[in-house]
Amino acid sequence: MFERYTEKARRVIFFARYEASQFGSPYIETEHLLLGLLREDKALANRFLRSHAAIESIRKQIEAHTTVREKVSTSVDLPLSHECKRVLAYGAEEAERLSHKHIGTEHLLLGLLREEKSFAAEILHERGLRLSAVREEIARSASEKTSANRPKESSLLAEFSRDLTQAAVDGMLDPLIGRDSELDRVVQILCRRTKNNPVLIGEPGVGKTAIVEGLAQRIADGDVPSFLSDKRILALDLSLIVAGTKYRGQFEERLKTIMKELMENQNAIIFIDELHTLVGAGSAEGSLDAANILKPALSRGEIQCIGATTPAEYRKSIEKDRSLERRFQAVKVPPPSEGDAIRILFGIKERYEKFHAVAYTDEAIEGAVYTSTRFIPDRFLPDKAIDLIDEAGARVKLRQTTLPTEVADIQKRIKFIV
């Protein structure tokens, strides 16, 4: 009988049976069903009842009206009265009327209101509950719930950014080895009230992005001040925002929409690699570039941003725009020493060993640092040393996956015979 009933509606029936037994009633009456609705605190029907009346006053009125007999054992399966059966039937009809698959507590409340000559309906009417008004409110609540569960419109911020904090949680980021002083400085700047936007300045390949990924890993591990514990680092791809903006004003519209999302979500910190590309990005004749669009929000502290750029590009683009420079705090990232680079490679070698299915000896790691320093002077550690071990691993993997000539010939013969 109760297959279509929600869990809460079933509990209401159980509570109604309990109330009937406590009053010593031979049947479950409508007033017992009403008391059952009052007991189910988190039910929608209970919310309507509480908004119109004090719960205790309803109970007292029922107790005053009912003759209390000897209590009936709760193990006795009390039958429903004729009125109560009609209430359940009305509840099923109301669920059908509202196109609801299941019968909930709100439908039982509507059923009580439809059984107008019952004592429960009399109590509800005295407190101003009317069938049509309650039905409309239930329909509106169901509509709001459906709207809340509907998938949200696509977020431009999610489309044009990558959540580094989530990537850290998923174990997709390489560990940060060393760089404690630079990372601590970034955290300190982020905790400032104003000018809380750090910009990492260092040569290509010294590990600027790795520092930001290290911060994301710290946030994921909970190893940051409480002020940053619920923050997310979102790597914003400026080139993707510019791409596809054929008409004038499209870029500004996209960027302003992203800024609005960031202002609404104060837990987000954007990371812009190659920060100097802000200057002039998306600008056309008579329009603003990305830097000028972001400046007001950065100055007011409505958006937090971490940037990364090279010294040459910083001098060329950022320093020339004094108002943009003032909104950022510079953090110098020098190349690591050979000893630090060796420690970095030892820290990440496991990832490369797993990817290439090889094992790197200690001599190979040290040799990668010393050899790259000697023969690749125009690049910087640790990037050039990492490139060497990656290249060596790829070469060994290629040899391992390439079959010897004899084996390849035998396989060809087998295929020909089959």
PDB file of C-alpha atoms in Angstrom, residues 61-349:
ATOM      1  CA  GLN A  61      -6.074  21.032  21.420  1.00  0.00           C
ATOM      2  CA  ILE A  62      -6.064  17.382  20.315  1.00  0.00           C
ATOM      3  CA  GLU A  63      -5.445  16.157  23.878  1.00  0.00           C
ATOM      4  CA  ALA A  64      -8.299  18.322  25.181  1.00  0.00           C
ATOM      5  CA  HIS A  65     -10.681  16.989  22.516  1.00  0.00           C
ATOM      6  CA  THR A  66      -9.730  13.313  22.780  1.00  0.00           C
ATOM      7  CA  THR A  67     -10.804  10.944  25.510  1.00  0.00           C
ATOM      8  CA  VAL A  68      -7.676   9.135  26.612  1.00  0.00           C
ATOM      9  CA  ARG A  69      -8.267   5.429  27.033  1.00  0.00           C
ATOM     10  CA  GLU A  70      -5.944   2.667  28.150  1.00  0.00           C
ATOM     11  CA  LYS A  71      -2.841   2.614  25.987  1.00  0.00           C
ATOM     12  CA  VAL A  72      -2.717   0.045  23.227  1.00  0.00           C
ATOM     13  CA  SER A  73       0.468  -1.957  22.719  1.00  0.00           C
ATOM     14  CA  THR A  74       2.585  -0.558  19.895  1.00  0.00           C
ATOM     15  CA  SER A  75       2.948  -4.087  18.547  1.00  0.00           C
ATOM     16  CA  VAL A  76      -0.755  -4.084  17.650  1.00  0.00           C
ATOM     17  CA  ASP A  77      -1.301  -3.142  13.998  1.00  0.00           C
ATOM     18  CA  LEU A  78      -4.040  -0.530  14.360  1.00  0.00           C
ATOM     19  CA  PRO A  79      -6.318  -0.085  11.320  1.00  0.00           C
ATOM     20  CA  LEU A  80      -6.978   3.229   9.593  1.00  0.00           C
ATOM     21  CA  SER A  81     -10.327   4.914  10.177  1.00  0.00           C
ATOM     22  CA  HIS A  82     -12.571   5.583   7.169  1.00  0.00           C
ATOM     23  CA  GLU A  83     -11.679   9.290   7.301  1.00  0.00           C
ATOM     24  CA  CYS A  84      -7.966   8.494   7.424  1.00  0.00           C
ATOM     25  CA  LYS A  85      -8.267   6.149   4.439  1.00  0.00           C
ATOM     26  CA  ARG A  86      -9.914   8.944   2.466  1.00  0.00           C
ATOM     27  CA  VAL A  87      -7.089  11.306   3.493  1.00  0.00           C
ATOM     28  CA  LEU A  88      -4.497   8.877   2.079  1.00  0.00           C
ATOM     29  CA  ALA A  89      -6.537   8.529  -1.123  1.00  0.00           C
ATOM     30  CA  TYR A  90      -6.762  12.311  -1.439  1.00  0.00           C
ATOM     31  CA  GLY A  91      -2.996  12.521  -0.852  1.00  0.00           C
ATOM     32  CA  ALA A  92      -2.383  10.143  -3.757  1.00  0.00           C
ATOM     33  CA  GLU A  93      -4.687  12.250  -5.961  1.00  0.00           C
ATOM     34  CA  GLU A  94      -2.813  15.429  -5.002  1.00  0.00           C
ATOM     35  CA  ALA A  95       0.509  13.814  -5.932  1.00  0.00           C
ATOM     36  CA  GLU A  96      -0.945  12.914  -9.346  1.00  0.00           C
ATOM     37  CA  ARG A  97      -2.350  16.417  -9.745  1.00  0.00           C
ATOM     38  CA  LEU A  98       1.072  17.964  -9.100  1.00  0.00           C
ATOM     39  CA  SER A  99       2.760  15.387 -11.391  1.00  0.00           C
ATOM     40  CA  HIS A 100       4.824  14.023  -8.492  1.00  0.00           C
ATOM     41  CA  LYS A 101       5.969  10.415  -8.737  1.00  0.00           C
ATOM     42  CA  HIS A 102       6.007   9.830  -4.985  1.00  0.00           C
ATOM     43  CA  ILE A 103       3.574  10.636  -2.194  1.00  0.00           C
ATOM     44  CA  GLY A 104       5.208  12.866   0.405  1.00  0.00           C
ATOM     45  CA  THR A 105       4.229  14.532   3.663  1.00  0.00           C
ATOM     46  CA  GLU A 106       3.008  17.597   1.774  1.00  0.00           C
ATOM     47  CA  HIS A 107       0.455  15.459  -0.093  1.00  0.00           C
ATOM     48  CA  LEU A 108      -0.766  14.002   3.207  1.00  0.00           C
ATOM     49  CA  LEU A 109      -1.257  17.563   4.475  1.00  0.00           C
ATOM     50  CA  LEU A 110      -3.319  18.382   1.380  1.00  0.00           C
ATOM     51  CA  GLY A 111      -5.335  15.204   1.985  1.00  0.00           C
ATOM     52  CA  LEU A 112      -6.098  16.329   5.545  1.00  0.00           C
ATOM     53  CA  LEU A 113      -7.301  19.707   4.252  1.00  0.00           C
ATOM     54  CA  ARG A 114      -9.561  18.008   1.677  1.00  0.00           C
ATOM     55  CA  GLU A 115     -11.250  15.868   4.369  1.00  0.00           C
ATOM     56  CA  GLU A 116     -13.068  18.993   5.522  1.00  0.00           C
ATOM     57  CA  LYS A 117     -15.347  17.415   8.139  1.00  0.00           C
ATOM     58  CA  SER A 118     -12.493  15.781  10.030  1.00  0.00           C
ATOM     59  CA  PHE A 119     -11.168  17.082  13.343  1.00  0.00           C
ATOM     60  CA  ALA A 120      -7.679  17.555  11.845  1.00  0.00           C
ATOM     61  CA  ALA A 121      -9.059  19.739   9.032  1.00  0.00           C
ATOM     62  CA  GLU A 122     -10.942  21.796  11.610  1.00  0.00           C
ATOM     63  CA  ILE A 123      -7.690  22.445  13.500  1.00  0.00           C
ATOM     64  CA  LEU A 124      -5.865  23.421  10.299  1.00  0.00           C
ATOM     65  CA  HIS A 125      -8.649  25.745   9.132  1.00  0.00           C
ATOM     66  CA  GLU A 126      -8.680  27.509  12.501  1.00  0.00           C
ATOM     67  CA  ARG A 127      -5.001  28.337  11.949  1.00  0.00           C
ATOM     68  CA  GLY A 128      -5.543  29.803   8.503  1.00  0.00           C
ATOM     69  CA  LEU A 129      -4.399  26.919   6.317  1.00  0.00           C
ATOM     70  CA  ARG A 130      -6.491  26.714   3.149  1.00  0.00           C
ATOM     71  CA  LEU A 131      -6.323  23.962   0.540  1.00  0.00           C
ATOM     72  CA  SER A 132      -5.742  26.185  -2.520  1.00  0.00           C
ATOM     73  CA  ALA A 133      -3.078  28.346  -0.825  1.00  0.00           C
ATOM     74  CA  VAL A 134      -1.115  25.353   0.507  1.00  0.00           C
ATOM     75  CA  ARG A 135      -1.357  23.598  -2.867  1.00  0.00           C
ATOM     76  CA  GLU A 136       0.075  26.669  -4.652  1.00  0.00           C
ATOM     77  CA  GLU A 137       2.895  26.959  -2.128  1.00  0.00           C
ATOM     78  CA  ILE A 138       3.796  23.280  -2.526  1.00  0.00           C
ATOM     79  CA  ALA A 139       3.809  23.628  -6.328  1.00  0.00           C
ATOM     80  CA  ARG A 140       6.068  26.695  -6.051  1.00  0.00           C
ATOM     81  CA  SER A 141       8.468  24.905  -3.675  1.00  0.00           C
ATOM     82  CA  ALA A 142       8.708  21.953  -6.059  1.00  0.00           C
ATOM     83  CA  SER A 143       9.422  24.320  -8.961  1.00  0.00           C
ATOM     84  CA  GLU A 144      12.199  26.072  -7.011  1.00  0.00           C
ATOM     85  CA  LYS A 145      13.765  22.737  -6.098  1.00  0.00           C
ATOM     86  CA  THR A 146      13.743  21.656  -9.749  1.00  0.00           C
ATOM     87  CA  SER A 147      15.391  24.932 -10.768  1.00  0.00           C
ATOM     88  CA  ALA A 148      18.066  24.499  -8.102  1.00  0.00           C
ATOM     89  CA  ASN A 149      18.849  20.980  -9.344  1.00  0.00           C
ATOM     90  CA  ARG A 150      18.992  22.066 -12.976  1.00  0.00           C
ATOM     91  CA  PRO A 151      22.567  22.188 -14.327  1.00  0.00           C
ATOM     92  CA  LYS A 152      23.968  25.703 -14.135  1.00  0.00           C
ATOM     93  CA  GLU A 153      24.880  27.639 -17.223  1.00  0.00           C
ATOM     94  CA  SER A 154      28.427  27.026 -18.362  1.00  0.00           C
ATOM     95  CA  SER A 155      30.943  29.101 -16.446  1.00  0.00           C
ATOM     96  CA  LEU A 156      33.431  31.108 -18.501  1.00  0.00           C
ATOM     97  CA  LEU A 157      35.856  30.957 -15.584  1.00  0.00           C
ATOM     98  CA  ALA A 158      35.724  27.155 -15.596  1.00  0.00           C
ATOM     99  CA  GLU A 159      36.004  27.096 -19.399  1.00  0.00           C
ATOM    100  CA  PHE A 160      39.100  29.296 -19.597  1.00  0.00           C
ATOM    101  CA  SER A 161      40.948  28.175 -16.459  1.00  0.00           C
ATOM    102  CA  ARG A 162      42.409  25.095 -14.805  1.00  0.00           C
ATOM    103  CA  ASP A 163      41.865  24.402 -11.105  1.00  0.00           C
ATOM    104  CA  LEU A 164      45.374  23.753  -9.775  1.00  0.00           C
ATOM    105  CA  THR A 165      44.097  23.028  -6.260  1.00  0.00           C
ATOM    106  CA  GLN A 166      41.866  20.246  -7.572  1.00  0.00           C
ATOM    107  CA  ALA A 167      44.766  18.950  -9.662  1.00  0.00           C
ATOM    108  CA  ALA A 168      46.840  18.818  -6.461  1.00  0.00           C
ATOM    109  CA  VAL A 169      44.091  16.879  -4.685  1.00  0.00           C
ATOM    110  CA  ASP A 170      44.008  14.433  -7.615  1.00  0.00           C
ATOM    111  CA  GLY A 171      47.801  13.958  -7.409  1.00  0.00           C
ATOM    112  CA  MET A 172      48.436  15.388 -10.888  1.00  0.00           C
ATOM    113  CA  LEU A 173      51.111  17.938  -9.899  1.00  0.00           C
ATOM    114  CA  ASP A 174      54.835  17.339  -9.500  1.00  0.00           C
ATOM    115  CA  PRO A 175      56.158  17.968  -5.970  1.00  0.00           C
ATOM    116  CA  LEU A 176      57.882  21.274  -5.210  1.00  0.00           C
ATOM    117  CA  ILE A 177      61.410  20.707  -3.929  1.00  0.00           C
ATOM    118  CA  GLY A 178      63.089  23.658  -2.217  1.00  0.00           C
ATOM    119  CA  ARG A 179      61.905  27.212  -2.981  1.00  0.00           C
ATOM    120  CA  ASP A 180      60.623  27.564   0.595  1.00  0.00           C
ATOM    121  CA  SER A 181      61.646  31.219   0.909  1.00  0.00           C
ATOM    122  CA  GLU A 182      59.946  32.203  -2.367  1.00  0.00           C
ATOM    123  CA  LEU A 183      56.792  30.265  -1.497  1.00  0.00           C
ATOM    124  CA  ASP A 184      56.636  31.768   1.996  1.00  0.00           C
ATOM    125  CA  ARG A 185      56.967  35.236   0.472  1.00  0.00           C
ATOM    126  CA  VAL A 186      54.075  34.537  -1.923  1.00  0.00           C
ATOM    127  CA  VAL A 187      51.893  33.374   0.991  1.00  0.00           C
ATOM    128  CA  GLN A 188      52.790  36.498   2.983  1.00  0.00           C
ATOM    129  CA  ILE A 189      51.824  38.791   0.090  1.00  0.00           C
ATOM    130  CA  LEU A 190      48.517  36.964  -0.396  1.00  0.00           C
ATOM    131  CA  CYS A 191      47.703  37.591   3.277  1.00  0.00           C
ATOM    132  CA  ARG A 192      48.093  41.362   2.903  1.00  0.00           C
ATOM    133  CA  ARG A 193      45.050  43.650   2.933  1.00  0.00           C
ATOM    134  CA  THR A 194      46.112  45.698  -0.112  1.00  0.00           C
ATOM    135  CA  LYS A 195      48.601  45.101  -2.922  1.00  0.00           C
ATOM    136  CA  ASN A 196      48.132  41.412  -2.229  1.00  0.00           C
ATOM    137  CA  ASN A 197      49.004  40.246  -5.745  1.00  0.00           C
ATOM    138  CA  PRO A 198      52.447  38.593  -6.041  1.00  0.00           C
ATOM    139  CA  VAL A 199      54.288  38.427  -9.363  1.00  0.00           C
ATOM    140  CA  LEU A 200      57.062  35.857  -9.743  1.00  0.00           C
ATOM    141  CA  ILE A 201      59.950  37.272 -11.762  1.00  0.00           C
ATOM    142  CA  GLY A 202      62.544  34.835 -13.064  1.00  0.00           C
ATOM    143  CA  GLU A 203      64.226  33.541 -16.192  1.00  0.00           C
ATOM    144  CA  PRO A 204      62.439  30.887 -18.290  1.00  0.00           C
ATOM    145  CA  GLY A 205      62.769  27.438 -16.762  1.00  0.00           C
ATOM    146  CA  VAL A 206      63.707  28.399 -13.189  1.00  0.00           C
ATOM    147  CA  GLY A 207      60.423  27.064 -11.759  1.00  0.00           C
ATOM    148  CA  LYS A 208      57.982  29.968 -11.426  1.00  0.00           C
ATOM    149  CA  THR A 209      54.948  27.855 -12.293  1.00  0.00           C
ATOM    150  CA  ALA A 210      56.233  25.106  -9.987  1.00  0.00           C
ATOM    151  CA  ILE A 211      56.058  27.551  -7.054  1.00  0.00           C
ATOM    152  CA  VAL A 212      52.383  28.267  -7.790  1.00  0.00           C
ATOM    153  CA  GLU A 213      51.705  24.531  -8.100  1.00  0.00           C
ATOM    154  CA  GLY A 214      53.503  24.084  -4.780  1.00  0.00           C
ATOM    155  CA  LEU A 215      51.147  26.628  -3.221  1.00  0.00           C
ATOM    156  CA  ALA A 216      48.167  24.713  -4.639  1.00  0.00           C
ATOM    157  CA  GLN A 217      49.594  21.514  -3.126  1.00  0.00           C
ATOM    158  CA  ARG A 218      49.988  23.204   0.261  1.00  0.00           C
ATOM    159  CA  ILE A 219      46.377  24.393   0.142  1.00  0.00           C
ATOM    160  CA  ALA A 220      45.241  20.875  -0.759  1.00  0.00           C
ATOM    161  CA  ASP A 221      47.274  19.478   2.167  1.00  0.00           C
ATOM    162  CA  GLY A 222      45.981  22.152   4.570  1.00  0.00           C
ATOM    163  CA  ASP A 223      49.528  23.420   5.185  1.00  0.00           C
ATOM    164  CA  VAL A 224      48.675  27.131   4.870  1.00  0.00           C
ATOM    165  CA  PRO A 225      47.342  29.868   7.184  1.00  0.00           C
ATOM    166  CA  SER A 226      43.605  29.650   7.885  1.00  0.00           C
ATOM    167  CA  PHE A 227      43.097  32.728   5.681  1.00  0.00           C
ATOM    168  CA  LEU A 228      44.117  30.656   2.632  1.00  0.00           C
ATOM    169  CA  SER A 229      42.788  27.263   3.697  1.00  0.00           C
ATOM    170  CA  ASP A 230      39.631  27.444   1.550  1.00  0.00           C
ATOM    171  CA  LYS A 231      41.187  29.214  -1.444  1.00  0.00           C
ATOM    172  CA  ARG A 232      41.482  27.771  -4.947  1.00  0.00           C
ATOM    173  CA  ILE A 233      44.241  28.541  -7.439  1.00  0.00           C
ATOM    174  CA  LEU A 234      42.847  28.879 -10.975  1.00  0.00           C
ATOM    175  CA  ALA A 235      45.324  29.095 -13.849  1.00  0.00           C
ATOM    176  CA  LEU A 236      43.725  31.509 -16.332  1.00  0.00           C
ATOM    177  CA  ASP A 237      44.585  31.025 -20.009  1.00  0.00           C
ATOM    178  CA  LEU A 238      44.518  34.517 -21.510  1.00  0.00           C
ATOM    179  CA  SER A 239      45.161  33.288 -25.050  1.00  0.00           C
ATOM    180  CA  LEU A 240      42.018  31.144 -24.927  1.00  0.00           C
ATOM    181  CA  ILE A 241      39.976  34.167 -23.840  1.00  0.00           C
ATOM    182  CA  VAL A 242      41.280  36.172 -26.800  1.00  0.00           C
ATOM    183  CA  ALA A 243      40.826  33.282 -29.251  1.00  0.00           C
ATOM    184  CA  GLY A 244      37.621  33.420 -31.267  1.00  0.00           C
ATOM    185  CA  THR A 245      36.736  37.027 -30.409  1.00  0.00           C
ATOM    186  CA  LYS A 246      36.050  38.190 -33.946  1.00  0.00           C
ATOM    187  CA  TYR A 247      33.986  41.245 -33.172  1.00  0.00           C
ATOM    188  CA  ARG A 248      34.826  44.368 -31.279  1.00  0.00           C
ATOM    189  CA  GLY A 249      33.882  44.194 -27.612  1.00  0.00           C
ATOM    190  CA  GLN A 250      33.698  40.393 -27.398  1.00  0.00           C
ATOM    191  CA  PHE A 251      36.980  40.129 -25.487  1.00  0.00           C
ATOM    192  CA  GLU A 252      35.965  42.821 -22.984  1.00  0.00           C
ATOM    193  CA  GLU A 253      32.620  41.073 -22.470  1.00  0.00           C
ATOM    194  CA  ARG A 254      34.295  37.727 -21.807  1.00  0.00           C
ATOM    195  CA  LEU A 255      36.838  39.188 -19.402  1.00  0.00           C
ATOM    196  CA  LYS A 256      34.228  41.208 -17.506  1.00  0.00           C
ATOM    197  CA  THR A 257      32.068  38.096 -17.131  1.00  0.00           C
ATOM    198  CA  ILE A 258      35.052  36.203 -15.722  1.00  0.00           C
ATOM    199  CA  MET A 259      35.791  39.104 -13.357  1.00  0.00           C
ATOM    200  CA  LYS A 260      32.185  39.069 -12.163  1.00  0.00           C
ATOM    201  CA  GLU A 261      32.458  35.350 -11.409  1.00  0.00           C
ATOM    202  CA  LEU A 262      35.693  35.963  -9.496  1.00  0.00           C
ATOM    203  CA  MET A 263      34.114  38.762  -7.452  1.00  0.00           C
ATOM    204  CA  GLU A 264      31.195  36.501  -6.568  1.00  0.00           C
ATOM    205  CA  ASN A 265      33.609  33.710  -5.607  1.00  0.00           C
ATOM    206  CA  GLN A 266      36.050  35.307  -3.170  1.00  0.00           C
ATOM    207  CA  ASN A 267      37.801  31.963  -2.592  1.00  0.00           C
ATOM    208  CA  ALA A 268      39.386  32.005  -6.058  1.00  0.00           C
ATOM    209  CA  ILE A 269      42.902  33.272  -6.774  1.00  0.00           C
ATOM    210  CA  ILE A 270      43.778  33.488 -10.463  1.00  0.00           C
ATOM    211  CA  PHE A 271      47.235  32.630 -11.761  1.00  0.00           C
ATOM    212  CA  ILE A 272      48.297  34.304 -15.013  1.00  0.00           C
ATOM    213  CA  ASP A 273      51.461  32.874 -16.542  1.00  0.00           C
ATOM    214  CA  GLU A 274      53.275  35.302 -18.847  1.00  0.00           C
ATOM    215  CA  LEU A 275      51.714  38.237 -16.994  1.00  0.00           C
ATOM    216  CA  HIS A 276      53.155  40.714 -19.503  1.00  0.00           C
ATOM    217  CA  THR A 277      50.627  39.481 -22.087  1.00  0.00           C
ATOM    218  CA  LEU A 278      47.964  41.393 -20.129  1.00  0.00           C
ATOM    219  CA  VAL A 279      49.314  44.608 -21.614  1.00  0.00           C
ATOM    220  CA  GLY A 280      47.757  44.971 -25.045  1.00  0.00           C
ATOM    221  CA  ALA A 281      45.792  41.710 -24.889  1.00  0.00           C
ATOM    222  CA  GLY A 282      42.492  41.940 -26.734  1.00  0.00           C
ATOM    223  CA  SER A 283      42.855  45.644 -27.449  1.00  0.00           C
ATOM    224  CA  ALA A 284      41.574  47.169 -30.641  1.00  0.00           C
ATOM    225  CA  GLU A 285      41.214  50.744 -31.766  1.00  0.00           C
ATOM    226  CA  GLY A 286      39.287  52.633 -29.101  1.00  0.00           C
ATOM    227  CA  SER A 287      38.992  49.653 -26.720  1.00  0.00           C
ATOM    228  CA  LEU A 288      40.672  48.679 -23.452  1.00  0.00           C
ATOM    229  CA  ASP A 289      43.257  45.940 -23.076  1.00  0.00           C
ATOM    230  CA  ALA A 290      43.119  43.263 -20.367  1.00  0.00           C
ATOM    231  CA  ALA A 291      45.431  45.169 -18.016  1.00  0.00           C
ATOM    232  CA  ASN A 292      43.219  48.269 -17.948  1.00  0.00           C
ATOM    233  CA  ILE A 293      40.092  46.163 -17.420  1.00  0.00           C
ATOM    234  CA  LEU A 294      41.653  44.332 -14.453  1.00  0.00           C
ATOM    235  CA  LYS A 295      43.314  47.331 -12.762  1.00  0.00           C
ATOM    236  CA  PRO A 296      40.266  48.711 -10.877  1.00  0.00           C
ATOM    237  CA  ALA A 297      39.319  45.314  -9.438  1.00  0.00           C
ATOM    238  CA  LEU A 298      42.930  44.615  -8.437  1.00  0.00           C
ATOM    239  CA  SER A 299      43.290  47.995  -6.716  1.00  0.00           C
ATOM    240  CA  ARG A 300      40.064  47.496  -4.736  1.00  0.00           C
ATOM    241  CA  GLY A 301      41.081  43.994  -3.680  1.00  0.00           C
ATOM    242  CA  GLU A 302      38.028  42.441  -5.353  1.00  0.00           C
ATOM    243  CA  ILE A 303      40.249  40.032  -7.287  1.00  0.00           C
ATOM    244  CA  GLN A 304      43.482  38.342  -6.201  1.00  0.00           C
ATOM    245  CA  CYS A 305      46.016  37.445  -8.843  1.00  0.00           C
ATOM    246  CA  ILE A 306      49.388  35.687  -8.973  1.00  0.00           C
ATOM    247  CA  GLY A 307      51.497  36.540 -11.999  1.00  0.00           C
ATOM    248  CA  ALA A 308      54.658  35.109 -13.523  1.00  0.00           C
ATOM    249  CA  THR A 309      56.964  36.707 -16.064  1.00  0.00           C
ATOM    250  CA  THR A 310      60.619  37.135 -17.024  1.00  0.00           C
ATOM    251  CA  PRO A 311      62.797  40.088 -15.925  1.00  0.00           C
ATOM    252  CA  ALA A 312      63.064  41.372 -19.503  1.00  0.00           C
ATOM    253  CA  GLU A 313      59.318  41.268 -20.108  1.00  0.00           C
ATOM    254  CA  TYR A 314      58.644  42.782 -16.674  1.00  0.00           C
ATOM    255  CA  ARG A 315      60.843  45.775 -17.484  1.00  0.00           C
ATOM    256  CA  LYS A 316      59.425  46.091 -20.979  1.00  0.00           C
ATOM    257  CA  SER A 317      55.699  45.802 -20.196  1.00  0.00           C
ATOM    258  CA  ILE A 318      54.887  45.978 -16.485  1.00  0.00           C
ATOM    259  CA  GLU A 319      57.371  48.592 -15.247  1.00  0.00           C
ATOM    260  CA  LYS A 320      56.369  51.005 -18.001  1.00  0.00           C
ATOM    261  CA  ASP A 321      52.775  50.899 -16.767  1.00  0.00           C
ATOM    262  CA  ARG A 322      53.324  52.342 -13.291  1.00  0.00           C
ATOM    263  CA  SER A 323      49.713  51.952 -12.202  1.00  0.00           C
ATOM    264  CA  LEU A 324      49.789  48.240 -13.105  1.00  0.00           C
ATOM    265  CA  GLU A 325      53.161  47.749 -11.397  1.00  0.00           C
ATOM    266  CA  ARG A 326      51.837  49.220  -8.127  1.00  0.00           C
ATOM    267  CA  ARG A 327      49.140  46.570  -7.933  1.00  0.00           C
ATOM    268  CA  PHE A 328      51.700  43.746  -7.824  1.00  0.00           C
ATOM    269  CA  GLN A 329      54.446  42.797  -5.360  1.00  0.00           C
ATOM    270  CA  ALA A 330      57.562  41.420  -7.041  1.00  0.00           C
ATOM    271  CA  VAL A 331      59.043  38.091  -5.900  1.00  0.00           C
ATOM    272  CA  LYS A 332      62.450  37.357  -7.456  1.00  0.00           C
ATOM    273  CA  VAL A 333      63.003  33.715  -8.451  1.00  0.00           C
ATOM    274  CA  PRO A 334      66.722  33.128  -9.167  1.00  0.00           C
ATOM    275  CA  PRO A 335      67.956  29.913 -10.838  1.00  0.00           C
ATOM    276  CA  PRO A 336      68.778  27.179  -8.301  1.00  0.00           C
ATOM    277  CA  SER A 337      72.358  26.173  -7.612  1.00  0.00           C
ATOM    278  CA  GLU A 338      73.644  22.862  -8.978  1.00  0.00           C
ATOM    279  CA  GLY A 339      73.172  21.256  -5.554  1.00  0.00           C
ATOM    280  CA  ASP A 340      69.574  22.490  -5.331  1.00  0.00           C
ATOM    281  CA  ALA A 341      68.909  21.341  -8.898  1.00  0.00           C
ATOM    282  CA  ILE A 342      70.160  17.843  -8.020  1.00  0.00           C
ATOM    283  CA  ARG A 343      67.790  17.728  -5.032  1.00  0.00           C
ATOM    284  CA  ILE A 344      64.916  18.865  -7.277  1.00  0.00           C
ATOM    285  CA  LEU A 345      65.646  16.094  -9.780  1.00  0.00           C
ATOM    286  CA  PHE A 346      65.834  13.468  -7.033  1.00  0.00           C
ATOM    287  CA  GLY A 347      62.443  14.700  -5.819  1.00  0.00           C
ATOM    288  CA  ILE A 348      60.702  14.324  -9.178  1.00  0.00           C
ATOM    289  CA  LYS A 349      62.594  11.382 -10.701  1.00  0.00           C
TER     290      LYS A 349
END
